Tab-separated table of C-alpha atoms and ligand atoms in Angstrom:
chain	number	residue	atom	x	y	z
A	1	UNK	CA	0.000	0.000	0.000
A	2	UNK	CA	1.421	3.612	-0.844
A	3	UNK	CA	0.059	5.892	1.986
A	4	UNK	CA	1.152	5.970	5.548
A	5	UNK	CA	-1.308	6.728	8.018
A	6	UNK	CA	-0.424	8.676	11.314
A	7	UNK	CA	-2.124	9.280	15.011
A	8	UNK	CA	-1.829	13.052	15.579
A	9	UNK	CA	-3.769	12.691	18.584
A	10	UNK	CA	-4.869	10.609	21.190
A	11	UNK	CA	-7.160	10.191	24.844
A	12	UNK	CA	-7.691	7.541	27.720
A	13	UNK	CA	-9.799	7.172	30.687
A	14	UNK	CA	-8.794	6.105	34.064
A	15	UNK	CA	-9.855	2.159	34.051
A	16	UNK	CA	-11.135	0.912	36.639
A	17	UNK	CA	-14.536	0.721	38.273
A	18	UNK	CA	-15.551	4.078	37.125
A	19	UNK	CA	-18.580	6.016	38.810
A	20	UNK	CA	-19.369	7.547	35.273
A	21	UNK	CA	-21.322	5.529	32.070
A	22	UNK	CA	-19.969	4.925	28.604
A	23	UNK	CA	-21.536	8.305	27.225
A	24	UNK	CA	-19.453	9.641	29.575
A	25	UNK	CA	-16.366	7.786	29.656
A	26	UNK	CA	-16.604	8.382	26.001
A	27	UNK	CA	-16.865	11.696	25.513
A	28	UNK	CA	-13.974	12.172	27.954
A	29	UNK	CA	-11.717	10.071	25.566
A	30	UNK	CA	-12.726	12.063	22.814
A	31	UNK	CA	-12.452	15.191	24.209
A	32	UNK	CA	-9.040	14.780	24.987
A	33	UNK	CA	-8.029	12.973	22.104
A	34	UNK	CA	-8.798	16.975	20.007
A	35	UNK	CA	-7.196	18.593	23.205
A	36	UNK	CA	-4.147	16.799	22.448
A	37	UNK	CA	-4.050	17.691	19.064
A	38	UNK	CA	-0.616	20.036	19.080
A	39	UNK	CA	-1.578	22.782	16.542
A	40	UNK	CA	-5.918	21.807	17.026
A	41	UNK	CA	-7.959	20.146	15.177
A	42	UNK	CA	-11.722	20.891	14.123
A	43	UNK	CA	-14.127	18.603	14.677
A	44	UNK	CA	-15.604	18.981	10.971
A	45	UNK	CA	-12.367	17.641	9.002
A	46	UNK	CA	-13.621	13.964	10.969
A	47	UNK	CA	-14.636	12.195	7.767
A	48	UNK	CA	-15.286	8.614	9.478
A	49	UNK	CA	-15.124	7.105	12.703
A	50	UNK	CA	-15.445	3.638	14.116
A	51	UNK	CA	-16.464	2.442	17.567
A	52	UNK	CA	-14.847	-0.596	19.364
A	53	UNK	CA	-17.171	-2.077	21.511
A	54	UNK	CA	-18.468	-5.928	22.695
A	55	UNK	CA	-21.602	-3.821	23.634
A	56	UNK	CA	-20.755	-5.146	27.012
A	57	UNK	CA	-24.086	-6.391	29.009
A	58	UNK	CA	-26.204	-5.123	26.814
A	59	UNK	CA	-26.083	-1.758	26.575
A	60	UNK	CA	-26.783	-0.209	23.412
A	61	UNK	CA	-26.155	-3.174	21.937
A	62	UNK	CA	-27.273	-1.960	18.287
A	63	UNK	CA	-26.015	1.077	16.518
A	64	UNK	CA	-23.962	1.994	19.022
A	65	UNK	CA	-21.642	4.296	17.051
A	66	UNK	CA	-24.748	6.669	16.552
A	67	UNK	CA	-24.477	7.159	20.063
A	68	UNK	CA	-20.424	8.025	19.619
A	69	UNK	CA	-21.303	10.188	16.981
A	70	UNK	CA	-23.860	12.284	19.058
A	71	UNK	CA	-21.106	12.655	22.238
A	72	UNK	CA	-18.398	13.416	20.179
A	73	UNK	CA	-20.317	16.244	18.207
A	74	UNK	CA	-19.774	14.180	15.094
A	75	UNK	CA	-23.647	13.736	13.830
A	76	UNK	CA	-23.448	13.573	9.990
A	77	UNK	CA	-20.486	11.902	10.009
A	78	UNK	CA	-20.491	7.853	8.855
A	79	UNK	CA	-19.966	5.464	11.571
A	80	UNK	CA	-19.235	2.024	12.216
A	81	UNK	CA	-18.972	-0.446	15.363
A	82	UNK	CA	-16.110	-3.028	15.020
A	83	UNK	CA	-16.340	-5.689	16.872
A	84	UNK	CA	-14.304	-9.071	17.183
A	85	UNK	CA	-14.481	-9.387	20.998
A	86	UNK	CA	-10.837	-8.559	23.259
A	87	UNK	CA	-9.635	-7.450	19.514
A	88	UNK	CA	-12.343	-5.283	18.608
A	89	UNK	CA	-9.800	-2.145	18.946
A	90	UNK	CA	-7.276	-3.375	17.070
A	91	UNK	CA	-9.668	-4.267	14.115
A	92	UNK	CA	-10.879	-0.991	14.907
A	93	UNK	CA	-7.682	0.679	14.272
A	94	UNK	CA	-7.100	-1.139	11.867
A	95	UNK	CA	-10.157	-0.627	9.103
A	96	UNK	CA	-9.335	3.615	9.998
A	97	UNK	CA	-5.789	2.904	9.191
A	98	UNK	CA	-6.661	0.988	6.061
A	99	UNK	CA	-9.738	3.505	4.984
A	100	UNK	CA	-6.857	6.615	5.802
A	101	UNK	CA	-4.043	4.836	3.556
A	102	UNK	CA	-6.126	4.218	0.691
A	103	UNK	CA	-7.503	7.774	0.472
A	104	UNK	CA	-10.896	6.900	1.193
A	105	UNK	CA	-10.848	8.868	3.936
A	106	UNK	CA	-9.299	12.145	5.355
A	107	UNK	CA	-9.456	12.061	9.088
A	108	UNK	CA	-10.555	9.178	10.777
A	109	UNK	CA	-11.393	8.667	14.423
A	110	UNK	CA	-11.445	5.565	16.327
A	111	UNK	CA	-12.801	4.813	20.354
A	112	UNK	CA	-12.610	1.976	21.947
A	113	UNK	CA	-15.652	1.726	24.935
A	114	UNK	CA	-16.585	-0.937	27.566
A	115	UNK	CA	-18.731	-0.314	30.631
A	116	UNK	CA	-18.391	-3.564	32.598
A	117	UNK	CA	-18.704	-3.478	36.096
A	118	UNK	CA	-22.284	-2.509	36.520
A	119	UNK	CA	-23.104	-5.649	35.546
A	120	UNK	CA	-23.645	-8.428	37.964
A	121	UNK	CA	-21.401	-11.477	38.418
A	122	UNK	CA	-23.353	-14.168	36.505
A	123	UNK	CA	-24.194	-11.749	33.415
A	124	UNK	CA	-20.791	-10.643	33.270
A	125	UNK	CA	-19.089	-14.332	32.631
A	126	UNK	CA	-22.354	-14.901	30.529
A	127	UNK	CA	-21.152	-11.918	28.483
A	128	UNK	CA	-17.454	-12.960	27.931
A	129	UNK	CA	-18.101	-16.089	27.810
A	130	UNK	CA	-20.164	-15.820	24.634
A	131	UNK	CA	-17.580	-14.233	22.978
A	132	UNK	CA	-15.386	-17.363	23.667
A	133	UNK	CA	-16.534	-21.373	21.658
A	134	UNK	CA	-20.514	-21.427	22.455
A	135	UNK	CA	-20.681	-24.544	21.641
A	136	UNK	CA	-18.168	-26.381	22.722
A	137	UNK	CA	-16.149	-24.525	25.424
A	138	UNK	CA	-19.359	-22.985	27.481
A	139	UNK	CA	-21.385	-25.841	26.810
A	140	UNK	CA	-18.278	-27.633	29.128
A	141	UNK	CA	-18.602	-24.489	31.793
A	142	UNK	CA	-15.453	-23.195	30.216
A	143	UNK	CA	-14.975	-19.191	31.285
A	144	UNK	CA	-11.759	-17.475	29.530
A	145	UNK	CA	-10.115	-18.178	32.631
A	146	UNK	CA	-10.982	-21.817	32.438
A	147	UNK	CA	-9.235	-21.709	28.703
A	148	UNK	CA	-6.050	-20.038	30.027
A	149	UNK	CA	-5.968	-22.064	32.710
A	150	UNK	CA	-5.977	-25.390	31.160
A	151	UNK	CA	-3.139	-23.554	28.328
A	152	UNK	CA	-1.233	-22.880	31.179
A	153	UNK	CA	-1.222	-26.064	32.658
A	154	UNK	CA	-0.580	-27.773	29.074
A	155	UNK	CA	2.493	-25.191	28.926
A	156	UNK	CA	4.265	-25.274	32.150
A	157	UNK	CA	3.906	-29.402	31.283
A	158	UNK	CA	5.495	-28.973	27.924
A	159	UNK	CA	7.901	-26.622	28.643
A	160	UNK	CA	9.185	-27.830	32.294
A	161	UNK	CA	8.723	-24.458	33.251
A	162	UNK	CA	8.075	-23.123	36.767
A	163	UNK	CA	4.930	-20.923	38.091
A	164	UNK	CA	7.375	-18.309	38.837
A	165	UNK	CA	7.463	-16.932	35.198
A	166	UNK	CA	3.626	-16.557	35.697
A	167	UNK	CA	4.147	-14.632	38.946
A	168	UNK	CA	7.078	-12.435	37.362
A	169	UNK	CA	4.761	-11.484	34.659
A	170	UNK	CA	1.831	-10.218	37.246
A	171	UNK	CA	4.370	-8.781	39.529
A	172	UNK	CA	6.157	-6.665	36.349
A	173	UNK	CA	2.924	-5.222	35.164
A	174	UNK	CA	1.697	-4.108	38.609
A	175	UNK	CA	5.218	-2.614	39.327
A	176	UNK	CA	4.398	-0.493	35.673
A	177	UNK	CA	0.419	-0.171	36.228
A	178	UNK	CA	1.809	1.658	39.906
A	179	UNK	CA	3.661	3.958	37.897
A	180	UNK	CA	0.277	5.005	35.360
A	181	UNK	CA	-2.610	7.246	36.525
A	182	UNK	CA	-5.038	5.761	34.351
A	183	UNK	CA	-4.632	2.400	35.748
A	184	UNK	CA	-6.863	-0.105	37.082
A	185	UNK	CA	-4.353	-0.949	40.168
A	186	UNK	CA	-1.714	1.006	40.670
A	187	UNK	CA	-0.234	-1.275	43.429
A	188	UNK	CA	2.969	-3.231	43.608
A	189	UNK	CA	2.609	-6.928	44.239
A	190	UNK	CA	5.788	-9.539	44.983
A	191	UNK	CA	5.444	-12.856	43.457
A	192	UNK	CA	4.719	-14.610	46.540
A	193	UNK	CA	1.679	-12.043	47.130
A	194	UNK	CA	0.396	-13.409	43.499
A	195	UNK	CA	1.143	-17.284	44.483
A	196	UNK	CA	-0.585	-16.878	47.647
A	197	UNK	CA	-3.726	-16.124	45.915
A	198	UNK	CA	-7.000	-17.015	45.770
A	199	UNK	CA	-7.094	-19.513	42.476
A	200	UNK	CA	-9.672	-18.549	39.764
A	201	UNK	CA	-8.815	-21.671	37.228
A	202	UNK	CA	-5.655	-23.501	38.419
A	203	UNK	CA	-2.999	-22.872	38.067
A	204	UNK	CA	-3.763	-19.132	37.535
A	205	UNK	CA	-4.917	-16.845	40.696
A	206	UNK	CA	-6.674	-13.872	41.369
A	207	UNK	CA	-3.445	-12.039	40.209
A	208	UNK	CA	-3.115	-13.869	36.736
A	209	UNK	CA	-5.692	-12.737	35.543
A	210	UNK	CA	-6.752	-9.372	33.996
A	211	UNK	CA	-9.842	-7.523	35.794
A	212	UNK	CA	-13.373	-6.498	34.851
A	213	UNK	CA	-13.204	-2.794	34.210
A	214	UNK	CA	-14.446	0.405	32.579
A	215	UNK	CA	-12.624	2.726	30.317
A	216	UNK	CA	-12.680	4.396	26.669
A	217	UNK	CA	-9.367	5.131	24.742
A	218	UNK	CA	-9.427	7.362	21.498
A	219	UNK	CA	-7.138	7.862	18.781
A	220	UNK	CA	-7.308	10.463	15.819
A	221	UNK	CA	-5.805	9.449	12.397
A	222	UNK	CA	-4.745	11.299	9.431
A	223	UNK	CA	-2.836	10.218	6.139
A	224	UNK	CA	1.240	10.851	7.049
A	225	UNK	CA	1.487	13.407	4.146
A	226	UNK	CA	-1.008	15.573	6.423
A	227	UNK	CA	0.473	15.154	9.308
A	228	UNK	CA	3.157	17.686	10.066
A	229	UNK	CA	-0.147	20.549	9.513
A	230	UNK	CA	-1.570	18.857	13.139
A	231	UNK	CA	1.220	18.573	14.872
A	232	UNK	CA	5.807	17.917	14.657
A	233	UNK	CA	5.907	14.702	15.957
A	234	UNK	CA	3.109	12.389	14.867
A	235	UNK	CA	3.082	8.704	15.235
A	236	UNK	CA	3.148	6.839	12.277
A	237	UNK	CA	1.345	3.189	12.014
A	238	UNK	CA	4.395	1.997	9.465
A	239	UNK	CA	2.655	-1.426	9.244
A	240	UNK	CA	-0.359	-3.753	10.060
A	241	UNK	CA	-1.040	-7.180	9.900
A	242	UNK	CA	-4.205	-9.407	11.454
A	243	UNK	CA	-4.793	-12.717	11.426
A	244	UNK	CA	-8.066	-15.042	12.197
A	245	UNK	CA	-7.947	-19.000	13.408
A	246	UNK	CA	-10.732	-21.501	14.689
A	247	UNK	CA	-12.509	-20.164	17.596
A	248	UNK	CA	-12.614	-23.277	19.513
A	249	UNK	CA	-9.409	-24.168	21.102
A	250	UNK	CA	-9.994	-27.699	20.540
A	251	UNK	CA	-9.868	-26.918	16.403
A	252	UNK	CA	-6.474	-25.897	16.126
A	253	UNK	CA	-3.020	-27.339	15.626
A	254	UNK	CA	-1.323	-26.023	19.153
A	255	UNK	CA	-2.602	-25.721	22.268
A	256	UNK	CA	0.005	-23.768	23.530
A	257	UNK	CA	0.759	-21.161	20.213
A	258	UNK	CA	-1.507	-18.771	18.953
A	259	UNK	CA	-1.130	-19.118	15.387
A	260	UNK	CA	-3.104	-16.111	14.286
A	261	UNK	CA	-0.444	-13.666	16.396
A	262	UNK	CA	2.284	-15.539	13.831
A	263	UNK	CA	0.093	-14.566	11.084
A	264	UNK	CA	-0.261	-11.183	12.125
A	265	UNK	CA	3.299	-10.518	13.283
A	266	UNK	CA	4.196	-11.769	9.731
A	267	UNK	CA	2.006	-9.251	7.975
A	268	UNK	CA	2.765	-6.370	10.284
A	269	UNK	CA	6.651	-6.770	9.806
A	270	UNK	CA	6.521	-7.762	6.142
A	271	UNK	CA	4.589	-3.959	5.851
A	272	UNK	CA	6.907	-1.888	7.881
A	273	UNK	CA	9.640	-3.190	6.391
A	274	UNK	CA	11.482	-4.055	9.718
A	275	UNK	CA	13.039	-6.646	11.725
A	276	UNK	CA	12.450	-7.753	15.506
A	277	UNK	CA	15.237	-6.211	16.474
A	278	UNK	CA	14.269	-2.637	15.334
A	279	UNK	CA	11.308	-2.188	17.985
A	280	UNK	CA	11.935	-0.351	21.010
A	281	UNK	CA	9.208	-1.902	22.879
A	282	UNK	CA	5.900	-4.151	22.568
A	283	UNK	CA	1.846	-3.595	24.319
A	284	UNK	CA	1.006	-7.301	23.893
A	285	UNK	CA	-2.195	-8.913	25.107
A	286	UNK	CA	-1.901	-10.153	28.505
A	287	UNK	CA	-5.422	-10.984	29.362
A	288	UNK	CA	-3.688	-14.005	31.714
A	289	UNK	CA	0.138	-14.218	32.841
A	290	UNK	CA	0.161	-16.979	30.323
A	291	UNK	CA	-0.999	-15.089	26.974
A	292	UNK	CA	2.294	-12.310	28.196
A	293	UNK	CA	4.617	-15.646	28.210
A	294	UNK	CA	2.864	-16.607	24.472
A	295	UNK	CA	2.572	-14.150	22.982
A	296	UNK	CA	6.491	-13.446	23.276
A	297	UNK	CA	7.243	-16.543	21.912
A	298	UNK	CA	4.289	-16.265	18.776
A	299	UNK	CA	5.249	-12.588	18.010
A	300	UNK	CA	8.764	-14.237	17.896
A	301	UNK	CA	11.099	-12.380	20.512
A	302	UNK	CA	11.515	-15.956	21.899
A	303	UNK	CA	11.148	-19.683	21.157
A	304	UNK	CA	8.818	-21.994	22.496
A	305	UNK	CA	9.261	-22.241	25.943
A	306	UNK	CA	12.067	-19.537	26.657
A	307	UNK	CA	9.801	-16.638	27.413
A	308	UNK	CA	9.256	-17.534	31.070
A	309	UNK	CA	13.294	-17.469	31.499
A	310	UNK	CA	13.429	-14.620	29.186
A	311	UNK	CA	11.035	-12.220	31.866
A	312	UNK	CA	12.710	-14.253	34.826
A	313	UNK	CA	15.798	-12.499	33.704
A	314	UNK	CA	13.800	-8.882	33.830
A	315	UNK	CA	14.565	-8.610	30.150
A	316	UNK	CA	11.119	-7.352	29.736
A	317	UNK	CA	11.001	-4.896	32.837
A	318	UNK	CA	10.458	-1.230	31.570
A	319	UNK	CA	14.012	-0.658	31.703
A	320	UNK	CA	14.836	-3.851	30.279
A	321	UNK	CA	16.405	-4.597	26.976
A	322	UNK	CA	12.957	-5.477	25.508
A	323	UNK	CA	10.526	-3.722	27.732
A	324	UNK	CA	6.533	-5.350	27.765
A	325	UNK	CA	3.537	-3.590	29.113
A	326	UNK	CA	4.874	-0.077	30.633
A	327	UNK	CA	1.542	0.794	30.551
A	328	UNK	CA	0.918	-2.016	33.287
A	329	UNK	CA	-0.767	-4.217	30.404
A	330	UNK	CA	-4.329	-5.712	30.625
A	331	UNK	CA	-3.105	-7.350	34.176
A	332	UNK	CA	-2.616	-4.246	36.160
A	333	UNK	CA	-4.013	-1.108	33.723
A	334	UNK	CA	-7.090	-3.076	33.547
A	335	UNK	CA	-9.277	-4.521	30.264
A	336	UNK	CA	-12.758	-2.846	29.413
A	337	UNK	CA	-13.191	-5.041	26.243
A	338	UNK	CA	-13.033	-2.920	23.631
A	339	UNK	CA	-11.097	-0.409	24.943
A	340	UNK	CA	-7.863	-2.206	25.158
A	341	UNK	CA	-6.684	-1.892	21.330
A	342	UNK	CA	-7.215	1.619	21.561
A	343	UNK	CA	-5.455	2.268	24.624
A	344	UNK	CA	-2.344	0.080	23.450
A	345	UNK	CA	-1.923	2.376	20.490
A	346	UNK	CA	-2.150	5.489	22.787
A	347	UNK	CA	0.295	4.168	24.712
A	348	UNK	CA	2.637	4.245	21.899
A	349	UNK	CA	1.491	7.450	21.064
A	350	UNK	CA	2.814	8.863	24.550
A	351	UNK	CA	5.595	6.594	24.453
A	352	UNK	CA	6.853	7.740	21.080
A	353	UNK	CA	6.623	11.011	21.884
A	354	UNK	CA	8.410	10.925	25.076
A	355	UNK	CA	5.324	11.982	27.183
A	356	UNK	CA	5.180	9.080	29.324
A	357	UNK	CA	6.245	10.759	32.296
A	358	UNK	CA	7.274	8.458	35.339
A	359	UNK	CA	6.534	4.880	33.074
A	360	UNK	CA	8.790	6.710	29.823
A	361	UNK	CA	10.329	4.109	28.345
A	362	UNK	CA	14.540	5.368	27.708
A	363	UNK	CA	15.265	5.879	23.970
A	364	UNK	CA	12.051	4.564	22.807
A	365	UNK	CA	11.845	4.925	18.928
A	366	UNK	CA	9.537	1.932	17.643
A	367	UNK	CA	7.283	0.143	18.969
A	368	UNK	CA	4.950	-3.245	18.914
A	369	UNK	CA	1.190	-3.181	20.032
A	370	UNK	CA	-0.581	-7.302	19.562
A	371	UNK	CA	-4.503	-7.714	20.735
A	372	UNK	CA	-6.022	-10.720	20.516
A	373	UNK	CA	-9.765	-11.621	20.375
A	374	UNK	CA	-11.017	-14.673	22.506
A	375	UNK	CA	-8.341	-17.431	23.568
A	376	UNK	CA	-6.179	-16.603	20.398
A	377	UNK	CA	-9.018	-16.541	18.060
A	378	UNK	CA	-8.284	-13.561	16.359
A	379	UNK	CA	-4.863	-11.216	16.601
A	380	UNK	CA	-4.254	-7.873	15.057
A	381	UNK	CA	-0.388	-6.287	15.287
A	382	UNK	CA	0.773	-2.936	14.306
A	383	UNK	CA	4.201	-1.351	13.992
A	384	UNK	CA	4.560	2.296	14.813
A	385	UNK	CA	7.303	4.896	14.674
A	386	UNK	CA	7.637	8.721	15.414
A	387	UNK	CA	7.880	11.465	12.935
B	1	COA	N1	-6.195	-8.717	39.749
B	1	COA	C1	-5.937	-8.210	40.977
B	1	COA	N2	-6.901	-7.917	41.873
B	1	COA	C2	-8.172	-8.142	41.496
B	1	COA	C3	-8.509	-8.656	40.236
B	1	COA	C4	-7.467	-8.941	39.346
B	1	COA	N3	-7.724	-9.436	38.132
B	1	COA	N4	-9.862	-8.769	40.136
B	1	COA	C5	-10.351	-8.328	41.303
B	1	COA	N5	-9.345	-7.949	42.121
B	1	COA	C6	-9.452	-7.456	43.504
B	1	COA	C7	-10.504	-6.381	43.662
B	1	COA	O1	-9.950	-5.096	43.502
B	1	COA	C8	-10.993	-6.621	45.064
B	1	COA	O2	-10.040	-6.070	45.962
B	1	COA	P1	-10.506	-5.400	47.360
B	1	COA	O3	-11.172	-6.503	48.109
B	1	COA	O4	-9.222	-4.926	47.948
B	1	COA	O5	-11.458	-4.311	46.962
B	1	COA	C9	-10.920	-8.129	45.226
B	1	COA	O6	-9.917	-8.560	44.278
B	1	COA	C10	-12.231	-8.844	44.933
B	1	COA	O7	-12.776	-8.295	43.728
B	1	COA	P2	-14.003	-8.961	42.961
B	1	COA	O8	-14.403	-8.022	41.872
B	1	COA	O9	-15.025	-9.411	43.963
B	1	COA	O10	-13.308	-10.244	42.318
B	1	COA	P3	-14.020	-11.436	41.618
B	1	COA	O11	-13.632	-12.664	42.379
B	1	COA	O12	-15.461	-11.179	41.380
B	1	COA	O13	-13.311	-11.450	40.176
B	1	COA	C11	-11.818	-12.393	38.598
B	1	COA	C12	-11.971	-11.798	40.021
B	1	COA	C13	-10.347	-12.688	38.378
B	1	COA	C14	-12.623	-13.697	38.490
B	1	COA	C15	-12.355	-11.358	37.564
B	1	COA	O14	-11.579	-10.187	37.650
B	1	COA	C16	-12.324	-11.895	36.160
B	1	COA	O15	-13.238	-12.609	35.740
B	1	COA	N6	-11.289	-11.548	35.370
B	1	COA	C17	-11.161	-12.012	33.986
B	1	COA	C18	-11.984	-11.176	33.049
B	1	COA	C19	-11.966	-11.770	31.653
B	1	COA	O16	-12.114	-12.961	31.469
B	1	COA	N7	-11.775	-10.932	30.622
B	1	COA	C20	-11.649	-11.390	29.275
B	1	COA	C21	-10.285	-11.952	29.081
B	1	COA	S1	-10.030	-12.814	27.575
């Protein structure tokens, strides 16, 4: 593809459990995604926008990117909800890249929106769950945590690995979601705190897995030639790449790889035009301590079974030679469904532009975001540098 598309500005929510309701979680996103625009940006030169949303519980569960257009003062502008369940904002992000770079469009704007915890227990793992194998997987009481659980087991098996990499992967992102306001728990955690756990779906505990929280991200993208009129150091999206396997687990080749992050990765690098060893830093989709250790080794920064020695060795810390998650990742920053794609990229965004503040990643120059949809179902990468 000829055109370049760039993010010229971006917004984010605290996550958490948030006293306020999507309209209002998602007008605050937007808001300060055109705040954050360096030279401004009028709402009028929006030519399309796309919501990322599971349409958590219920609520608004059709047309719901009317109800973006009317709270971001977009009305008469077309809109479009993506969704393909914990990837819904990288498939998001990914049809406004694709619509920008083609010249379909000239400013796109993308939100990603959950509102989960006013929902009670039983509807809530009703709700995920139907986003995971209905037929199968539910139909044997399988939750997402039930999934990971039994792909952890299967791993640490395979791989003679210990717990411990599980635990270093909670007790890393906590140590980065301390260090980011907008996180879901900003609170350190030691590895025995995370062993010591209550267990949700052995062998992962309370502190393996990612929570049940609110939040809207927002990102604003323009083609690259346009760029430099918003603002001097935009964030290009230099390639993409997605991927789609079976949905049940049971279907595929490999328990413990994801082969639709390979597929992905593959596109994503094949598009930028660079190698592993070019990016400065990787979001990757850590929905359980396991998918952190997987998705390491499926993305390709390590082989089968080295990732748990690879973050034993604090490689992947945020000063580490291959930092993962500053942002505290869906473990500590929190995961309101279709919010999380977005709020990877805009962590790239800040990253790339060196306005990270305390969780800044040193000499940060490229960068990796990976969200995946259901237990590995679906996986969308994107490559980013800044101008
Ligand atoms: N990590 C760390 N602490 C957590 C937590 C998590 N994932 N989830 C909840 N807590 C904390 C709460 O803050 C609360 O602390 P407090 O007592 O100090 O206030 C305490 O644990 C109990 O919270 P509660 O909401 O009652 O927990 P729960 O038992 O209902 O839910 C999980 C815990 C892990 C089952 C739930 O967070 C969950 O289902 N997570 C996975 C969501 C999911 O599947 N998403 C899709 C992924 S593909």
């Amino acid at each position: 593809m000829g055109h370049r598309a760039a993010i010229i500005g971006a917004g984010h929510t605290r996550f958490g459990a948030m006293p306020d309701g999507p309209r209002s979680l998602l007008r605050s996103a937007v808001d300060q995604a055109f705040q954050s625009v360096d030279r401004g940006l009028d709402r009028a030169s929006v030519t399309d926008a796309y919501l990322a949303s599971l349409g958590f519980g219920g609520w608004q569960i059709g047309n719901a990117s009317t109800v973006m257009a009317e709270e971001a003062g977009l009305t008469g502008v077309p809109t479009v909800r993506v969704e393909n369940a914990c990837a819904s904002g990288g498939f998001a992000l990914r049809a406004a890249v694709n619509a920008v770079r083609s010249g379909a469009t000239a400013l796109a704007l993308v939100v990603g929106l959950e509102k989960m915890t006013d929902q009670p227990a039983a509807r809530r793992r009703y709700w995920l769950g139907v986003s995971g194998d209905t037929e199968w997987e539910r139909l044997a009481g399988l939750t997402f945590a039930g999934v990971y659980g039994l792909i952890a087991a299967r791993y640490l098996a395979e791989h003679h690995v210990g717990r411990e990499a599980l635990s270093e992967v909670a007790r890393k992102n906590h140590e980065n979601g301390a260090l980011n306001p907008n996180a879901h728990f900003q609170k350190r955690v030691t590895r025995e705190d995370v062993e010591r756990a209550a267990k949700v779906a052995s062998p992962l505990g309370l502190y393996d897995c990612c929570p049940v929280s609110d939040g809207a991200a927002a990102l604003l993208v323009a083609p690259a030639e346009a760029a430099r009129q918003y603002t001097d150091t935009p964030v290009y999206v230099d390639g993409m790449g997605a991927g789609s396997d079976y949905l049940a687990v049971q279907e595929r080749a490999d328990l413990t790889r994801f082969a639709a992050t390979r597929w992905a990765m593959d596109g994503a690098l094949h598009e930028a035009g660079v190698s592993r060893g070019a990016i400065s830093f990787l979001e990757v989709h850590d929905c359980f301590t396991i998918a952190e250790l997987l998705a390491l080794e499926d993305l390709g920064f390590a082989e089968p079974g080295a990732a748990g020695p690879l973050t034993l060795s604090g490689a992947t810390a945020r000063t580490g030679r291959l930092p993962v998650n500053p942002d505290g990742g869906l473990k500590a920053k929190g995961h309101p469904i279709g919010a999380t794609g977005v709020s990877q990229a805009y962590e790239v965004f800040q990253q790339l532009r060196r306005a990270a503040g305390a969780r800044q990643v040193p000499g940060a120059e490229r960068a990796l975001t990976h969200n995946v949809g259901g237990a590995g179902a679906t996986a969308s990468v994107a490559v980013y540098s800044v101008g």
